[in-house]
mmCIF file of C-alpha atoms in Angstrom:
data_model
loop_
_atom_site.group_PDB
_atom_site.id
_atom_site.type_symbol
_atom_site.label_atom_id
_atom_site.label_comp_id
_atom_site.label_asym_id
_atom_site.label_seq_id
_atom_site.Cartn_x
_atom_site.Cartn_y
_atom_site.Cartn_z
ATOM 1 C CA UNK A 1 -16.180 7.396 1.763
ATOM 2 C CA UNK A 2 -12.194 7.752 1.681
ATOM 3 C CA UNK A 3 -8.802 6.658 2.048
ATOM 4 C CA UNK A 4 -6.365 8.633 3.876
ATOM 5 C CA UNK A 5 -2.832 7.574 3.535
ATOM 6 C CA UNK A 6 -0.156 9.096 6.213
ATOM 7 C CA UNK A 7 3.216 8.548 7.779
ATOM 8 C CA UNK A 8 5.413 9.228 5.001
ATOM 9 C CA UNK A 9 8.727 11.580 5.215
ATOM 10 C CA UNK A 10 12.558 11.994 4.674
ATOM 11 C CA UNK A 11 14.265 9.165 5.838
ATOM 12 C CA UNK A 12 18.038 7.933 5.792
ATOM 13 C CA UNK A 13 18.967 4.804 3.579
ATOM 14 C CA UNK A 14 18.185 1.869 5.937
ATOM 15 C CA UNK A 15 15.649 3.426 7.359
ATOM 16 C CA UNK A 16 12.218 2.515 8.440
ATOM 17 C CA UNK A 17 8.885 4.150 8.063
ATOM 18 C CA UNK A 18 5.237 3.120 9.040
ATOM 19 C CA UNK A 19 2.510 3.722 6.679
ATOM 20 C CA UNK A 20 -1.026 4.251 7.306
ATOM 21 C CA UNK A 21 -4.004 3.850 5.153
ATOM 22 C CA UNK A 22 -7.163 4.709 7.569
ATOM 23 C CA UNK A 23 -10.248 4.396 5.767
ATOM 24 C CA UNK A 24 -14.216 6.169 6.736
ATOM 25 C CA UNK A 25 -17.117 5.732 5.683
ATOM 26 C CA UNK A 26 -16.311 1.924 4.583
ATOM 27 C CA UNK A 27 -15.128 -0.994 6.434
ATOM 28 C CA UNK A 28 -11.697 -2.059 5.162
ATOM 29 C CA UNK A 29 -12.093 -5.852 6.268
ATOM 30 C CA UNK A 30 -14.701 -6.278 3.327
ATOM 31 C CA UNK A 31 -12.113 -5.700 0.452
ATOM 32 C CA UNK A 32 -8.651 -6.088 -0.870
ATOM 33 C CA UNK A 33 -6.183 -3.306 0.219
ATOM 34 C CA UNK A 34 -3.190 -2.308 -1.713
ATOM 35 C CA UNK A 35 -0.217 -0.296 -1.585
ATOM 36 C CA UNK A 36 1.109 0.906 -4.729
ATOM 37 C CA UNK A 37 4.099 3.818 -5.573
ATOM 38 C CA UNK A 38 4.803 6.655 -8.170
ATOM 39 C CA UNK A 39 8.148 7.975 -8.463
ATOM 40 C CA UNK A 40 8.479 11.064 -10.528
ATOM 41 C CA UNK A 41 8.443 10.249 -14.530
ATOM 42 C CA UNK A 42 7.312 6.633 -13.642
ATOM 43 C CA UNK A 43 4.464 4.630 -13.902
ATOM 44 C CA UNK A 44 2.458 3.975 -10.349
ATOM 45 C CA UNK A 45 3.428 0.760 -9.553
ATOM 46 C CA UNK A 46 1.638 -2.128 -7.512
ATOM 47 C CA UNK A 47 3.988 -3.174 -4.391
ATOM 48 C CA UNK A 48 1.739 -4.809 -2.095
ATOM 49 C CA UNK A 49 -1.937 -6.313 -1.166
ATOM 50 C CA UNK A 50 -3.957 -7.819 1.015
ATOM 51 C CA UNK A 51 -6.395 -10.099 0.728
ATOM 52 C CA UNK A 52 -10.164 -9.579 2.159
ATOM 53 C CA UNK A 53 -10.182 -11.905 4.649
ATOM 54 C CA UNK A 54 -6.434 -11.406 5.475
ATOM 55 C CA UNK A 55 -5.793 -15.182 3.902
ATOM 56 C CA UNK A 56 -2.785 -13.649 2.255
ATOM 57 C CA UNK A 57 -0.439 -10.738 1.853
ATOM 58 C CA UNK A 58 1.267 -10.133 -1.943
ATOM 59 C CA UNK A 59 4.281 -8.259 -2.586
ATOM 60 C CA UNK A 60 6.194 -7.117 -6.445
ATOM 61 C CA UNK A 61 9.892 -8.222 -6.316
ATOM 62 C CA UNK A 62 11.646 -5.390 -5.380
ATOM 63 C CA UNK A 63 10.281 -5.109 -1.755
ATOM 64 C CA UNK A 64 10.034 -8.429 -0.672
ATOM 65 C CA UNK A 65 11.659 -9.113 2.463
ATOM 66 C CA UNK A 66 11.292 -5.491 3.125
ATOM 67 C CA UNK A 67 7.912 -4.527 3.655
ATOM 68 C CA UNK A 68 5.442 -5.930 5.378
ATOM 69 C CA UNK A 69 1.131 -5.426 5.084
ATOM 70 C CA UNK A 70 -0.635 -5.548 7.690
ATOM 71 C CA UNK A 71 -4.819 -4.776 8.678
ATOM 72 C CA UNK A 72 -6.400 -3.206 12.172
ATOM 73 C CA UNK A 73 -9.403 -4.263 12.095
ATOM 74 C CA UNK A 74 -10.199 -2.845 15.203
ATOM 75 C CA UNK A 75 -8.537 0.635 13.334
ATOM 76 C CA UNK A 76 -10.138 0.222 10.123
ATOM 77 C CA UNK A 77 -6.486 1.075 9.173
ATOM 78 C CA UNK A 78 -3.829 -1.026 6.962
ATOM 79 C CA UNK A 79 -0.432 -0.651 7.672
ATOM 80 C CA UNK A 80 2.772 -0.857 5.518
ATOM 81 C CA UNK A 81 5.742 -1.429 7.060
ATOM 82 C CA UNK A 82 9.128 -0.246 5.181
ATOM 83 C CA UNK A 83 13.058 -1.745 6.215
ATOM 84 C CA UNK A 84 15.800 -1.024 5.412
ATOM 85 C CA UNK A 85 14.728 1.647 2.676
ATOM 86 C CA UNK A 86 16.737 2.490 -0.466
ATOM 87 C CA UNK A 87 17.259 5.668 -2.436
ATOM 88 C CA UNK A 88 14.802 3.883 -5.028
ATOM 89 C CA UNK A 89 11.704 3.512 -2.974
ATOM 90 C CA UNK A 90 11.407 7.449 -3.381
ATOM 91 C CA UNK A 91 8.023 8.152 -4.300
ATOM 92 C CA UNK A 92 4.288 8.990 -3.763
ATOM 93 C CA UNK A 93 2.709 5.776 -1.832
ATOM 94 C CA UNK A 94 -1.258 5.776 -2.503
ATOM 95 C CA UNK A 95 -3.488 2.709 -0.381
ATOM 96 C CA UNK A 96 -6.333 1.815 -2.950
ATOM 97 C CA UNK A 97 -9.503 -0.519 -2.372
ATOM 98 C CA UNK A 98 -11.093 -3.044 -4.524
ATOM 99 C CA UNK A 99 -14.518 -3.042 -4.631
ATOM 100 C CA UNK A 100 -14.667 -6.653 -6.472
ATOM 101 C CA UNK A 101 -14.421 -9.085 -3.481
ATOM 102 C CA UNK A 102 -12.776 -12.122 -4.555
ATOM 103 C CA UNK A 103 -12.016 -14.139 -1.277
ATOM 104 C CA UNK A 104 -8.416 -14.989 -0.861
ATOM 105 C CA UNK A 105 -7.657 -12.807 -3.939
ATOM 106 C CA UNK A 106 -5.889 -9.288 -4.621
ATOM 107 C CA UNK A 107 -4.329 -7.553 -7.748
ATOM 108 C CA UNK A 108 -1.803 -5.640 -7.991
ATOM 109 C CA UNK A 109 -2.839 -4.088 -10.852
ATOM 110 C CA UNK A 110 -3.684 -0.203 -10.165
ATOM 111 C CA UNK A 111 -6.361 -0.430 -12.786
ATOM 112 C CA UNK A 112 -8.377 -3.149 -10.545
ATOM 113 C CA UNK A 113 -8.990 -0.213 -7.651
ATOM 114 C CA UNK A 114 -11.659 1.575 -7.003
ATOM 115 C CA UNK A 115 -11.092 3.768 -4.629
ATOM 116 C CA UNK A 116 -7.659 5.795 -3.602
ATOM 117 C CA UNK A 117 -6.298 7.816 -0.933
ATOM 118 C CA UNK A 118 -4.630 11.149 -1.613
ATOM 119 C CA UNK A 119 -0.837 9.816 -1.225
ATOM 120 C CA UNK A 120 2.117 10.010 1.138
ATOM 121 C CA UNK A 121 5.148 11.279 -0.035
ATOM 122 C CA UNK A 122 8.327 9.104 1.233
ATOM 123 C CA UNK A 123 12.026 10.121 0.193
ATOM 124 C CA UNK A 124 14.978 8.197 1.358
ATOM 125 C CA UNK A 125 18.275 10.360 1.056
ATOM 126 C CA UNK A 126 20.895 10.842 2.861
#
């Protein structure tokens, strides 16, 4: 059972990248998915979830209107879509799961996940 998070890289400001979280050994559509982000000297931070039956998508402040969640089913993969990118979004990006199922529910507290994929490493500098 894992996570494997791709697609990060160096990107311009206002750029726009498309992470992957692909999961095996698990189907993803049973639990919440979420996208959280460690900068160097920082705590990881929550940014976005998804709730298990897709009833919702949650996002922190600072990337709202920027990135978008999203769930292949068909992929067992969950997508995060990044716009318009700023030197600040540099950091690690790890996909979690949450093996508490909670129907139209999902934390963005890191603490809550279970299980974690090994991080994808996004920079945005020009």
């Amino acid at each position: 059972v894992q996570l494997q998070a791709s697609g990060g890289g160096l990107v311009q400001p206002g750029g726009s990248l498309r992470l992957a979280c692909a999961a095996s050994g698990l189907s993803l559509t049973n639990y919440a998915v979420g996208w959280f982000r460690q900068a160097p000297g920082k705590e990881r931070e929550g940014i976005s979830c998804i709730t298990p039956d897709d009833a919702s998508t949650k996002y922190t402040d600072s990337v709202k209107g920027r990135f978008t969640m999203s769930r292949d089913n068909a992929k067992n993969t969950v997508y995060l879509q990044i716009n318009n990118l700023k030197p600040e979004d540099t950091a690690v990006y790890y996909c979690a799961t949450d093996y508490l199922v909670i129907p139209q529910s999902c934390p963005l507290k890191f603490y809550e996940y279970d299980l974690w994929g090994q991080g994808t490493l996004v920079t945005v500098s020009s």
